[in-house]
PDB file of C-alpha atoms in Angstrom:
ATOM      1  CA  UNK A   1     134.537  52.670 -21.571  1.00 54.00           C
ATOM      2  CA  UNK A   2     132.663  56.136 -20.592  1.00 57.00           C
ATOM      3  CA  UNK A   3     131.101  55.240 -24.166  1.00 54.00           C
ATOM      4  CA  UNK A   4     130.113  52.179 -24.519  1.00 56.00           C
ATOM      5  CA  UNK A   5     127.935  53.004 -20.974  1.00 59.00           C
ATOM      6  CA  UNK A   6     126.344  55.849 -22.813  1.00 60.00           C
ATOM      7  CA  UNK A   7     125.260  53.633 -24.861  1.00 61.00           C
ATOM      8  CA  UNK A   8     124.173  51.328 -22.859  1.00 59.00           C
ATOM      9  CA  UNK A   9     121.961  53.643 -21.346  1.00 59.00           C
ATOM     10  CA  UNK A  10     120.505  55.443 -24.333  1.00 63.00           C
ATOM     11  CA  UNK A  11     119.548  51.365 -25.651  1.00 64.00           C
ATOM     12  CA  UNK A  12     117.845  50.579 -22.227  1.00 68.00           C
ATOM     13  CA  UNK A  13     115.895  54.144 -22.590  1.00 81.00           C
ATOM     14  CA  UNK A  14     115.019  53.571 -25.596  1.00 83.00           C
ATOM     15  CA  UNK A  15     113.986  49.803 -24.792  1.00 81.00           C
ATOM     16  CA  UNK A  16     111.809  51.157 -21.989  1.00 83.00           C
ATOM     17  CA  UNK A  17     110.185  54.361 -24.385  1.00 86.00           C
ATOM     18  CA  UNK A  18     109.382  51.022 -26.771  1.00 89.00           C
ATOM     19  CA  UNK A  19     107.389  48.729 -24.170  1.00 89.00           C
ATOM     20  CA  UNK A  20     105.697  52.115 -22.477  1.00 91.00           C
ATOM     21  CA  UNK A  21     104.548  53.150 -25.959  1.00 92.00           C
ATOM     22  CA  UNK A  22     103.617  49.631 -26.745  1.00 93.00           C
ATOM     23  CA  UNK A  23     101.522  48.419 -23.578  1.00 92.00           C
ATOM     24  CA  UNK A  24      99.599  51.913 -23.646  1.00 93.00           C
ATOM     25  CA  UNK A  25      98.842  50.669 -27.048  1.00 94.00           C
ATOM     26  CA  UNK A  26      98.006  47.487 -25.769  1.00 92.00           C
ATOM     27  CA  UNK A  27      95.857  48.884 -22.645  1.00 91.00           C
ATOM     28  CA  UNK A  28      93.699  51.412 -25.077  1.00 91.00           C
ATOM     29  CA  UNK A  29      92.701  48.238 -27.846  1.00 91.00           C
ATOM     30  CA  UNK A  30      91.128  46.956 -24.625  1.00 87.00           C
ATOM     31  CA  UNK A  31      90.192  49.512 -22.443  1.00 89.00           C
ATOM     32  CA  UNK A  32      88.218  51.555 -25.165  1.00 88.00           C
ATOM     33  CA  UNK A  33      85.741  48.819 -26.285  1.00 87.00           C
ATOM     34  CA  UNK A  34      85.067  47.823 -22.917  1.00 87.00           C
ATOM     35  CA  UNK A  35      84.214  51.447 -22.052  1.00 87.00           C
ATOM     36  CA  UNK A  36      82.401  51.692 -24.996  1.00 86.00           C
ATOM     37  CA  UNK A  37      80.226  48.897 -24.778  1.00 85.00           C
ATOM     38  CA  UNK A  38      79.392  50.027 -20.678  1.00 86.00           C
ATOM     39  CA  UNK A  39      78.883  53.585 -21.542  1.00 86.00           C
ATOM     40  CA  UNK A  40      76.219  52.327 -24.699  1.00 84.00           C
ATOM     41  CA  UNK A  41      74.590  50.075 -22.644  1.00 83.00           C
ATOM     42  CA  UNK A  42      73.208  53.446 -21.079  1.00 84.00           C
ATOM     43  CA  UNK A  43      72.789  55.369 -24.060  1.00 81.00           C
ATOM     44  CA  UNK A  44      69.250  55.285 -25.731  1.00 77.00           C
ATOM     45  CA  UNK A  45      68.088  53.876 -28.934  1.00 72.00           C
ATOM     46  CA  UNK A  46      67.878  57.113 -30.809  1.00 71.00           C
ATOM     47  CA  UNK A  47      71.425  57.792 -29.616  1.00 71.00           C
ATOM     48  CA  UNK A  48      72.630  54.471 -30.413  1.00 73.00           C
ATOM     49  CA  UNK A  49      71.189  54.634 -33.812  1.00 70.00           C
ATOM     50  CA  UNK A  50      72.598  58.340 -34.699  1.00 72.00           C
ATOM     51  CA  UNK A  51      75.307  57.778 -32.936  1.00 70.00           C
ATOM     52  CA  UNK A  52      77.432  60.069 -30.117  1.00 71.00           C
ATOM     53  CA  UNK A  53      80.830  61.180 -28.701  1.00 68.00           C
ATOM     54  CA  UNK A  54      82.900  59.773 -25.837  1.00 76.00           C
ATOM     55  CA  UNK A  55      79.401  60.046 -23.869  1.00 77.00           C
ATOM     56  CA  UNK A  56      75.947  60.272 -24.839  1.00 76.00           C
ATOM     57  CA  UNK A  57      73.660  63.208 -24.023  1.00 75.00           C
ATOM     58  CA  UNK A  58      71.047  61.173 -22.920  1.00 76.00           C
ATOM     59  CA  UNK A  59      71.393  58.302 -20.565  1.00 78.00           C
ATOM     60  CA  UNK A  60      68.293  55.575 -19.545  1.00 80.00           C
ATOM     61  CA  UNK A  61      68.400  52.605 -17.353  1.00 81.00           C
ATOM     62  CA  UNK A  62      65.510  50.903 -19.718  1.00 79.00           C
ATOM     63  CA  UNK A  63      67.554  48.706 -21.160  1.00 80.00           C
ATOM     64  CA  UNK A  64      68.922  46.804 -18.077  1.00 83.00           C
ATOM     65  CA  UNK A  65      65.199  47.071 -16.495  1.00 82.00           C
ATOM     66  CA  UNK A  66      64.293  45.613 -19.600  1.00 77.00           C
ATOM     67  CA  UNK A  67      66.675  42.794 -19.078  1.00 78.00           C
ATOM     68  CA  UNK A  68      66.277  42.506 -15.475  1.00 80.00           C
ATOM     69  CA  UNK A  69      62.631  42.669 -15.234  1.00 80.00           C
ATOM     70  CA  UNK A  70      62.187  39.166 -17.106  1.00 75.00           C
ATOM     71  CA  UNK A  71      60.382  37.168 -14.378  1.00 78.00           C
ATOM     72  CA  UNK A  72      63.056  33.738 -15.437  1.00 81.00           C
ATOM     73  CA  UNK A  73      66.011  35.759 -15.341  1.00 80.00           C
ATOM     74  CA  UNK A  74      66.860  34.846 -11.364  1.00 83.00           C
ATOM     75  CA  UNK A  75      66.069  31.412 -11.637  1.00 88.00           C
ATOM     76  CA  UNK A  76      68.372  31.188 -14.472  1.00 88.00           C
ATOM     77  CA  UNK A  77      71.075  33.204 -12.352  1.00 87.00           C
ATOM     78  CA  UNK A  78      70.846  30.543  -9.869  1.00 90.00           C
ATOM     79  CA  UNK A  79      71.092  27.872 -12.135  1.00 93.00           C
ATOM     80  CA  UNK A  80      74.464  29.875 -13.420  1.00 91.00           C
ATOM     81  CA  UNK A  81      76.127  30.332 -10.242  1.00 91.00           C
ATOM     82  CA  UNK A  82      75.485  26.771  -8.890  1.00 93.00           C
ATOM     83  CA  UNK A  83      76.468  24.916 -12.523  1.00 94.00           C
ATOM     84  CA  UNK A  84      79.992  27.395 -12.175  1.00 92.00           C
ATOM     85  CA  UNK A  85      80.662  26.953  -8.840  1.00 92.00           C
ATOM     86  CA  UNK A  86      80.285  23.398  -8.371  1.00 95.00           C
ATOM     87  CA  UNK A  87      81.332  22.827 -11.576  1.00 93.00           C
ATOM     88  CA  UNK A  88      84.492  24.698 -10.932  1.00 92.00           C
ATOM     89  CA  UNK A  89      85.290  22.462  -7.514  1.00 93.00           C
ATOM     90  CA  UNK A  90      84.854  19.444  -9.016  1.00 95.00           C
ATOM     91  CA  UNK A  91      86.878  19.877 -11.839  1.00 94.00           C
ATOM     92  CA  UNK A  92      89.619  21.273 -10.305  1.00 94.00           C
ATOM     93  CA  UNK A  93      89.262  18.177  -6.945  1.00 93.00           C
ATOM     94  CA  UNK A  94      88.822  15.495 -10.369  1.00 93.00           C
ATOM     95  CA  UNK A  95      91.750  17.017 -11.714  1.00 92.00           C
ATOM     96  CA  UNK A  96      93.839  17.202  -9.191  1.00 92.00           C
ATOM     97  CA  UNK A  97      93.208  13.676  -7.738  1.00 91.00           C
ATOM     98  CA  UNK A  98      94.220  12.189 -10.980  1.00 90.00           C
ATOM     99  CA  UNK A  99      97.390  14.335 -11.291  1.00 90.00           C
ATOM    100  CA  UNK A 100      98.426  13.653  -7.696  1.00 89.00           C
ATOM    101  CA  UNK A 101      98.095   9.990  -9.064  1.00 86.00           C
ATOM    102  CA  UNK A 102     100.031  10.804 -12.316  1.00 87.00           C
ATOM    103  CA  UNK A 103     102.947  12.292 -10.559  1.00 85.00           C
ATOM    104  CA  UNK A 104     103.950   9.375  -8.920  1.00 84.00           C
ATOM    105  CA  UNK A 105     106.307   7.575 -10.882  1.00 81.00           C
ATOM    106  CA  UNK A 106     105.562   3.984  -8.705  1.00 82.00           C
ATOM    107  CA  UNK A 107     102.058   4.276 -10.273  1.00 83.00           C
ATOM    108  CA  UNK A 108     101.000   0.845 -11.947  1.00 86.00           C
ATOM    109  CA  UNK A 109      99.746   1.013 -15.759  1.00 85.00           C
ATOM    110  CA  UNK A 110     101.175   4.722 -15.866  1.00 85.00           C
ATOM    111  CA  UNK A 111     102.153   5.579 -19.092  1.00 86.00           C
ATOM    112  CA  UNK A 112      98.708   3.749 -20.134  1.00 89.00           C
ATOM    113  CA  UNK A 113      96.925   6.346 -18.840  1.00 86.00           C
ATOM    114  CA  UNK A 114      99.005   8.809 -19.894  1.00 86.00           C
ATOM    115  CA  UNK A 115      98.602   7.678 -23.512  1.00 88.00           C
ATOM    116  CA  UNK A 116      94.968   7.440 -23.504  1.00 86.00           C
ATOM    117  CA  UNK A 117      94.212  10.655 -21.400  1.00 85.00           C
ATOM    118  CA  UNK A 118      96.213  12.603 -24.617  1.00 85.00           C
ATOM    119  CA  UNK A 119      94.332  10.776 -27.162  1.00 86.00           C
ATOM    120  CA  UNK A 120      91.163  12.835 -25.474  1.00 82.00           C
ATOM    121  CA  UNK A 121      92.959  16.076 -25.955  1.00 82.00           C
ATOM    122  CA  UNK A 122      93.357  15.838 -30.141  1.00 83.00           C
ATOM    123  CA  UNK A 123      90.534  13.455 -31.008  1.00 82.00           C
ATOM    124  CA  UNK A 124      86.910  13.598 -29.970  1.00 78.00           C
ATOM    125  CA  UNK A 125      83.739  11.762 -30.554  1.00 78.00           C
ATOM    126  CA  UNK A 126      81.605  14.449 -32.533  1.00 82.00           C
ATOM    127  CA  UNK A 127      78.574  16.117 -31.739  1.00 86.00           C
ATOM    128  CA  UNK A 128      75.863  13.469 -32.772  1.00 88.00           C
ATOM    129  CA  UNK A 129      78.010  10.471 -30.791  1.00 88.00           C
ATOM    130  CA  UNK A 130      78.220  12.622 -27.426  1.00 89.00           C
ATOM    131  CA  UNK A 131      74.712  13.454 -27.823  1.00 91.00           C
ATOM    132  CA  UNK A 132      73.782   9.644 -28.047  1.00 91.00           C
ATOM    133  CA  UNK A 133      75.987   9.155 -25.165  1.00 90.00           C
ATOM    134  CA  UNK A 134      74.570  11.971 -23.115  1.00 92.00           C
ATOM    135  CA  UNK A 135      71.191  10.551 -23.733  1.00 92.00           C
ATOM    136  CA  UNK A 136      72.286   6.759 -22.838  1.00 92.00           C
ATOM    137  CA  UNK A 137      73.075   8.225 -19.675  1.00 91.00           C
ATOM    138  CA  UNK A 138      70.499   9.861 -18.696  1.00 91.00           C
ATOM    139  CA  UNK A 139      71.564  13.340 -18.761  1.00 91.00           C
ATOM    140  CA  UNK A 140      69.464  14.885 -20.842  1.00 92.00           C
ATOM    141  CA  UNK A 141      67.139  17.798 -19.335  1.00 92.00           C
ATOM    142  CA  UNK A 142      69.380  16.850 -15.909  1.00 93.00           C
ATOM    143  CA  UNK A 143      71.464  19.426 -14.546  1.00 94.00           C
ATOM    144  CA  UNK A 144      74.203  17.295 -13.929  1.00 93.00           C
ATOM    145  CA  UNK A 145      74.957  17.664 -17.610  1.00 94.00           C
ATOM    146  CA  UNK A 146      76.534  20.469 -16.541  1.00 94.00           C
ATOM    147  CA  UNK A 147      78.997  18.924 -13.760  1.00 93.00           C
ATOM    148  CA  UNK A 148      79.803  15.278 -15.441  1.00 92.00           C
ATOM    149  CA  UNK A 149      81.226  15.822 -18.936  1.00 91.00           C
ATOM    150  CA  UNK A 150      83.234  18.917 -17.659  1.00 89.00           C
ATOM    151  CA  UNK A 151      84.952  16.960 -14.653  1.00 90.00           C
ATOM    152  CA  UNK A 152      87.930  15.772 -16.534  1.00 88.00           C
ATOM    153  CA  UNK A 153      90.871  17.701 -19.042  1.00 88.00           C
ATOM    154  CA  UNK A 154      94.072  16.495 -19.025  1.00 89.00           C
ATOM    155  CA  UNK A 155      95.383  19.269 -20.250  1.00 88.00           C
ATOM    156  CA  UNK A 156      94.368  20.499 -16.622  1.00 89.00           C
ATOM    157  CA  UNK A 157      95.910  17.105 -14.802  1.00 90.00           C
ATOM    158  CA  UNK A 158      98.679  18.030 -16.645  1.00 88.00           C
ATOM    159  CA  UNK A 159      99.232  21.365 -15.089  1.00 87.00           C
ATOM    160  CA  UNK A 160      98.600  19.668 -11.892  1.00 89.00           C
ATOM    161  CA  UNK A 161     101.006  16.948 -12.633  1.00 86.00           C
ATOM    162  CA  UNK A 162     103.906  19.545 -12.999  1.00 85.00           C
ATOM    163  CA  UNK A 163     103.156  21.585  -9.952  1.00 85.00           C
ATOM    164  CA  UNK A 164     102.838  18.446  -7.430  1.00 86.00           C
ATOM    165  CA  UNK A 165     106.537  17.454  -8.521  1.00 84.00           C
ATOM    166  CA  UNK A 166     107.685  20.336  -7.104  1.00 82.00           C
ATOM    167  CA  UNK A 167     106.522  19.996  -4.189  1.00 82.00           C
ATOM    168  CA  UNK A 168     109.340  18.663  -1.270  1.00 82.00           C
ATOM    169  CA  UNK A 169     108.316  14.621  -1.191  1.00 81.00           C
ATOM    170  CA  UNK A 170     110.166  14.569   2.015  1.00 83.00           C
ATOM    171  CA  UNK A 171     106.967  16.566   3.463  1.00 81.00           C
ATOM    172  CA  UNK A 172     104.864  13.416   2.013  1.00 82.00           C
ATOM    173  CA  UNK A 173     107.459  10.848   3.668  1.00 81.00           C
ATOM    174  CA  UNK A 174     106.989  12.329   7.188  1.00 83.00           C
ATOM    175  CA  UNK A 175     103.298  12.418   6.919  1.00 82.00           C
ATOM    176  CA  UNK A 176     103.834   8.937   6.167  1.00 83.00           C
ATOM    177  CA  UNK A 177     105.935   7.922   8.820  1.00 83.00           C
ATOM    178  CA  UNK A 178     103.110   9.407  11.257  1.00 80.00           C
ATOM    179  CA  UNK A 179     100.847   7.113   9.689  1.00 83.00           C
ATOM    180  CA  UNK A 180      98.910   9.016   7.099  1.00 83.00           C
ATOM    181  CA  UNK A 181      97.457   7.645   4.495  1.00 84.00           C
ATOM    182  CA  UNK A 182      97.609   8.913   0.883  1.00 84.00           C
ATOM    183  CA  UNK A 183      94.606  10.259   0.716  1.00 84.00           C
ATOM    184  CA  UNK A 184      95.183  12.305   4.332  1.00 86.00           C
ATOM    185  CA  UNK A 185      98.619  13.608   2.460  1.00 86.00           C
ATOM    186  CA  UNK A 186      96.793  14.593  -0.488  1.00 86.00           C
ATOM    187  CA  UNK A 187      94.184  16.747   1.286  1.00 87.00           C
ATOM    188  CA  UNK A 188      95.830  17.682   4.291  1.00 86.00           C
ATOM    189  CA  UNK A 189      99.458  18.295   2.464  1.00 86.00           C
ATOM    190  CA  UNK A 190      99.337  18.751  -0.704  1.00 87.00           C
ATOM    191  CA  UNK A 191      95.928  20.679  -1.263  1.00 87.00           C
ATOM    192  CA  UNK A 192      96.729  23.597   1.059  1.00 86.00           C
ATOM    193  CA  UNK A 193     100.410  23.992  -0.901  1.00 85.00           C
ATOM    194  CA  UNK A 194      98.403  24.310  -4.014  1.00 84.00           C
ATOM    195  CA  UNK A 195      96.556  27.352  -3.903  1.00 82.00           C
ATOM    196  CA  UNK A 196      97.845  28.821  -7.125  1.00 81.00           C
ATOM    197  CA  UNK A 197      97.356  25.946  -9.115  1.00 84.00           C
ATOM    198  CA  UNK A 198      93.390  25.630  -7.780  1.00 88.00           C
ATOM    199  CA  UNK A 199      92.693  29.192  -8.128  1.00 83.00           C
ATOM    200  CA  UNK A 200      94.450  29.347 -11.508  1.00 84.00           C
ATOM    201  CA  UNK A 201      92.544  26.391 -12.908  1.00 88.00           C
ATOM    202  CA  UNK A 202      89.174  26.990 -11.204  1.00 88.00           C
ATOM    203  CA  UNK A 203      89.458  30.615 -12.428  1.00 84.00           C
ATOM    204  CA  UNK A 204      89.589  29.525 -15.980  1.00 86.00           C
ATOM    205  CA  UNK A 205      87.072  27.006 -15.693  1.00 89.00           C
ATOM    206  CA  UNK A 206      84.282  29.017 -13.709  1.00 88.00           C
ATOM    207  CA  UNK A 207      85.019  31.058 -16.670  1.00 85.00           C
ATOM    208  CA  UNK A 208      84.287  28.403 -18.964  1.00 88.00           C
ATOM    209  CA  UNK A 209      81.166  27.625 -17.092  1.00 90.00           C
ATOM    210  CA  UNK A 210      79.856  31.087 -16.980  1.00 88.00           C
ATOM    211  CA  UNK A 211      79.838  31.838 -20.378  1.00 85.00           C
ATOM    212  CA  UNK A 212      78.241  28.140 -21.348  1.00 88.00           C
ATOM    213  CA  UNK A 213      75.206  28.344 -23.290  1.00 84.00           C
ATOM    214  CA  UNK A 214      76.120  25.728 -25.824  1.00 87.00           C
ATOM    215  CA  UNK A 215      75.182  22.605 -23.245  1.00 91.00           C
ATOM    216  CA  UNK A 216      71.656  24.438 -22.529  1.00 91.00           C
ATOM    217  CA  UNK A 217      71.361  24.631 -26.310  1.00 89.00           C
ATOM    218  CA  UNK A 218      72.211  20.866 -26.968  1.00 91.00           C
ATOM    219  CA  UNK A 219      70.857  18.660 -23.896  1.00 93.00           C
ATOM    220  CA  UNK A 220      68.054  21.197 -21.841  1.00 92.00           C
ATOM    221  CA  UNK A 221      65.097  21.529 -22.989  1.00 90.00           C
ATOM    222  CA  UNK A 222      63.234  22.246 -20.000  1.00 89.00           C
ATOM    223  CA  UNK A 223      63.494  25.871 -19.137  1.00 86.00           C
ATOM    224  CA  UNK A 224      63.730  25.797 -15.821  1.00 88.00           C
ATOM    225  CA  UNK A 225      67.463  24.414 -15.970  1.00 91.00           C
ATOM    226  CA  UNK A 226      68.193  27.136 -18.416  1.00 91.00           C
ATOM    227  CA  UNK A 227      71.614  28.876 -17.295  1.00 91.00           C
ATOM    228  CA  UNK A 228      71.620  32.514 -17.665  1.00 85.00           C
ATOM    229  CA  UNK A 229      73.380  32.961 -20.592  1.00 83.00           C
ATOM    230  CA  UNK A 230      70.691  30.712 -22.542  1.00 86.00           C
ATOM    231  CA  UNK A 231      68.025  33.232 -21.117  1.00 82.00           C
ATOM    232  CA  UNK A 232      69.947  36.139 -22.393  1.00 78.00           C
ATOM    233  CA  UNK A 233      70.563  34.541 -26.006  1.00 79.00           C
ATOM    234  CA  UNK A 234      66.702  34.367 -25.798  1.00 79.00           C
ATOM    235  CA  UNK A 235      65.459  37.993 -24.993  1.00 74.00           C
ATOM    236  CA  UNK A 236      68.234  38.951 -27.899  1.00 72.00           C
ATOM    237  CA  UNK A 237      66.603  37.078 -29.984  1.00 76.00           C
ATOM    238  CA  UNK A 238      63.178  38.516 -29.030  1.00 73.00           C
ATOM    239  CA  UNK A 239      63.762  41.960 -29.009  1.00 67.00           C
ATOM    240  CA  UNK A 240      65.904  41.467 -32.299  1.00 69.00           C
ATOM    241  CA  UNK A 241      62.442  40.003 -33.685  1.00 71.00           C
ATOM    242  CA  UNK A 242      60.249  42.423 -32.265  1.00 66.00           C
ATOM    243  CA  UNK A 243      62.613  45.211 -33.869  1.00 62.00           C
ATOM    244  CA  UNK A 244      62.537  43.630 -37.004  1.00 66.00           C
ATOM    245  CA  UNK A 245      58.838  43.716 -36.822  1.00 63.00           C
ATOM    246  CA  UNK A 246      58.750  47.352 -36.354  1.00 58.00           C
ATOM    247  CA  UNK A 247      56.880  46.877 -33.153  1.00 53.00           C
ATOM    248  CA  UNK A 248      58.576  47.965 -29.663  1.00 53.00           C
ATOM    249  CA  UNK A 249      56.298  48.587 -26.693  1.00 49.00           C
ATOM    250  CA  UNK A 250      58.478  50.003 -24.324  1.00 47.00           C
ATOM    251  CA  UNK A 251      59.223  52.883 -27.193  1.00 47.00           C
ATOM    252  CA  UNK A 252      61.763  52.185 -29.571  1.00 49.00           C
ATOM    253  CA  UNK A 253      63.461  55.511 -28.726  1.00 55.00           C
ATOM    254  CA  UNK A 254      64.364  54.857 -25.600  1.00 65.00           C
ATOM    255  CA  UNK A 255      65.064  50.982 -25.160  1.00 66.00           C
ATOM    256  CA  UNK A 256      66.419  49.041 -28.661  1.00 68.00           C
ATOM    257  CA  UNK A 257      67.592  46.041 -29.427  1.00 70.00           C
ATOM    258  CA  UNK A 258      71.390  46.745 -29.321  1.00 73.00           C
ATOM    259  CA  UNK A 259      70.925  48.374 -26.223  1.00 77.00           C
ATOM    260  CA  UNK A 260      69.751  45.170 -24.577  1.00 76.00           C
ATOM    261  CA  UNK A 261      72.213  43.431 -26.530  1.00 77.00           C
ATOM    262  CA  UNK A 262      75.061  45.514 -25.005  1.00 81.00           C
ATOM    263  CA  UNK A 263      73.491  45.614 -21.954  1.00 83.00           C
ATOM    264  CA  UNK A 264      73.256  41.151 -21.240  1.00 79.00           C
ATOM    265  CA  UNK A 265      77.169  41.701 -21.878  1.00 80.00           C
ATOM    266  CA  UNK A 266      77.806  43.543 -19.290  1.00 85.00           C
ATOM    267  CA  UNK A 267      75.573  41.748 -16.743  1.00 82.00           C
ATOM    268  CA  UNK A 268      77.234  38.401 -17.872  1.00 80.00           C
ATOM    269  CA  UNK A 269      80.344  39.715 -17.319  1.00 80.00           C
ATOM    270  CA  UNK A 270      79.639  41.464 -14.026  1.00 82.00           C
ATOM    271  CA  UNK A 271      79.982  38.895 -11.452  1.00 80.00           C
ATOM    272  CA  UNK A 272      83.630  37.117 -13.023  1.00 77.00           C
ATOM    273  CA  UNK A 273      85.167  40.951 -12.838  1.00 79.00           C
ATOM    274  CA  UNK A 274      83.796  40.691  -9.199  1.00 80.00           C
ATOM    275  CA  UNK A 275      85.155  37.135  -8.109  1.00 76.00           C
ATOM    276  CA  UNK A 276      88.365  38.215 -10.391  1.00 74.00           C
ATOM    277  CA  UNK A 277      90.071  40.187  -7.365  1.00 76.00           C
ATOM    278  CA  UNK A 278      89.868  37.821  -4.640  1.00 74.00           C
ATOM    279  CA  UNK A 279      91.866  35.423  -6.767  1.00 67.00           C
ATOM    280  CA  UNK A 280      94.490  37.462  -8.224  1.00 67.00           C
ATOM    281  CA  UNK A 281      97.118  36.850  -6.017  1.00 66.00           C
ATOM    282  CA  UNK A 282      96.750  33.540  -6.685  1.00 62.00           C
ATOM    283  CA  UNK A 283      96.241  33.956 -10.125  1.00 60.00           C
ATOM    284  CA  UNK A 284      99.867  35.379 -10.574  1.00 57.00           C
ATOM    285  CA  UNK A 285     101.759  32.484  -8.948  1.00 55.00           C
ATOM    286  CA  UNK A 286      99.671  30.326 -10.751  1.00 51.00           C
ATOM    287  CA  UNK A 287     100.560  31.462 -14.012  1.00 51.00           C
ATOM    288  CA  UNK A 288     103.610  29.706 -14.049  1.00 52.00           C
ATOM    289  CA  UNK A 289     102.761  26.020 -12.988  1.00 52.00           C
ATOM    290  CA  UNK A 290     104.274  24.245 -15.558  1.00 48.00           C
ATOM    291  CA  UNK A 291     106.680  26.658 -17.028  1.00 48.00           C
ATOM    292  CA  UNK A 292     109.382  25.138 -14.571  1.00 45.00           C
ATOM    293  CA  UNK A 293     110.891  21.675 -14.898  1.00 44.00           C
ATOM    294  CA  UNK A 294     113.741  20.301 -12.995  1.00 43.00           C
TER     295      UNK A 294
END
């Protein structure tokens, strides 16, 4: 008996000496290129180009005032931040709506929806038929090209869908009984209880919406509704033309093309590791919406 714990206990060591060596593993294949794409965004262009150590000798801030001096940059900030964060609300409000609906089983014409809302999820239209559509309704150069086409995925309703069965429908009854309507329950009930979901969701979709360029690319041509990360695509593709030219006139040796390349990354990414934090204790519980069926 004495034994077979021994063993027991040498197995769960060694278990635990497995998953510790494994996650540092893990942590260091993303750690290190993160750090190394921060600490290069410093680094000048002759360093870049003879390359250094853990840290460069010499360090410059010309290639983020190269990036940040660009008189369109802020408007195209703005037009970031707006075309996530409202674009995050009302996809996650669409989404939710329509899986409050889809949860209850007394809903008319159902399984209907149900059928055609997957069909969306394996088959789409192609580029050149959305683009006609986009155009037939009047969304091209408009910024609500951003918000419209991104309202619905069912793949999100879905998540949605799961997570509002679990909630008690005796809370719903006695709202009911009070004289609420179903719309009063949804926002007044069953919003508030569904924190993870909406922060889990919105997270990944403000994500999405961040890092869009390919809209821009497609359906804006006016540059003033140009997100940020159409602006950035732009002064790489400058300074990766000027650099091929062999002409630089903030001196090659200090501010290069990779620099500014590496240096749009980390400004892009910035403001999600910010707004990350505040939504991480949501994020956890909402990790697992779905994973649960009764």
């Amino acid at each position: 008996m004495i034994k077979k714990n021994k063993n027991k206990v040498k197995n769960g060591r060694t278990f635990d000496v497995i998953n510790i060596v494994l996650l540092l593993v893990f942590s260091a294949l993303i750690v290190i290129p993160v750090y190394n794409i921060v600490v290069s965004s410093f680094a000048t262009g002759t360093e870049l180009s003879n390359g250094f150590g853990i840290f460069p000798s010499k360090l410059t801030l010309g290639n983020y005032s190269h990036v940040l001096s660009d008189p369109t940059l802020w408007n195209a900030f703005g037009i970031s931040v707006a075309k996530t964060a409202i674009g995050a609300v009302t996809h996650v409000l669409f989404c939710a709506l329509m899986g409050y609906g889809m949860s209850k089983t007394y809903l008319k014409g159902r399984k209907f929806y149900s059928v055609l809302a997957i069909i969306t999820m394996y088959f789409a239209g192609g580029m050149v038929p959305s683009f006609l559509l986009i155009k037939e309704l009047g969304l091209l150069n408009n910024f609500l090209v951003y918000i419209i086409p991104g309202l619905l995925s069912y793949f999100d309703v879905i998540l949605f869908f799961n997570f509002f069965r679990n909630i008690p429908t005796s809370l719903e009854e006695s709202a009911k009984m009070d004289g609420a309507s179903e719309f009063q329950v949804f926002w007044k009930i069953v919003l508030p209880l569904s924190k993870p979901a909406l922060a889990t969701i919105g997270l990944f979709n403000g994500v999405g919406q961040w890092n869009d360029f390919y809209t821009a690319l497609l359906y804006i041509n006016d540059k003033s509704l140009y997100p940020l990360q159409m602006r950035i695509y732009q002064i790489i593709e400058q300074a990766q033309i000027t650099a091929s030219k062999g002409f630089n006139p903030l001196a090659a040796s200090i501010v290069s093309s990779q620099g500014i390349q590496l240096a749009t990354i980390v400004v892009t990414a910035l403001p999600i590791l910010i707004a990350y934090p505040f939504l991480q204790k949501y994020f956890v519980g909402g990790m697992m919406i779905g994973a649960v069926k009764e």
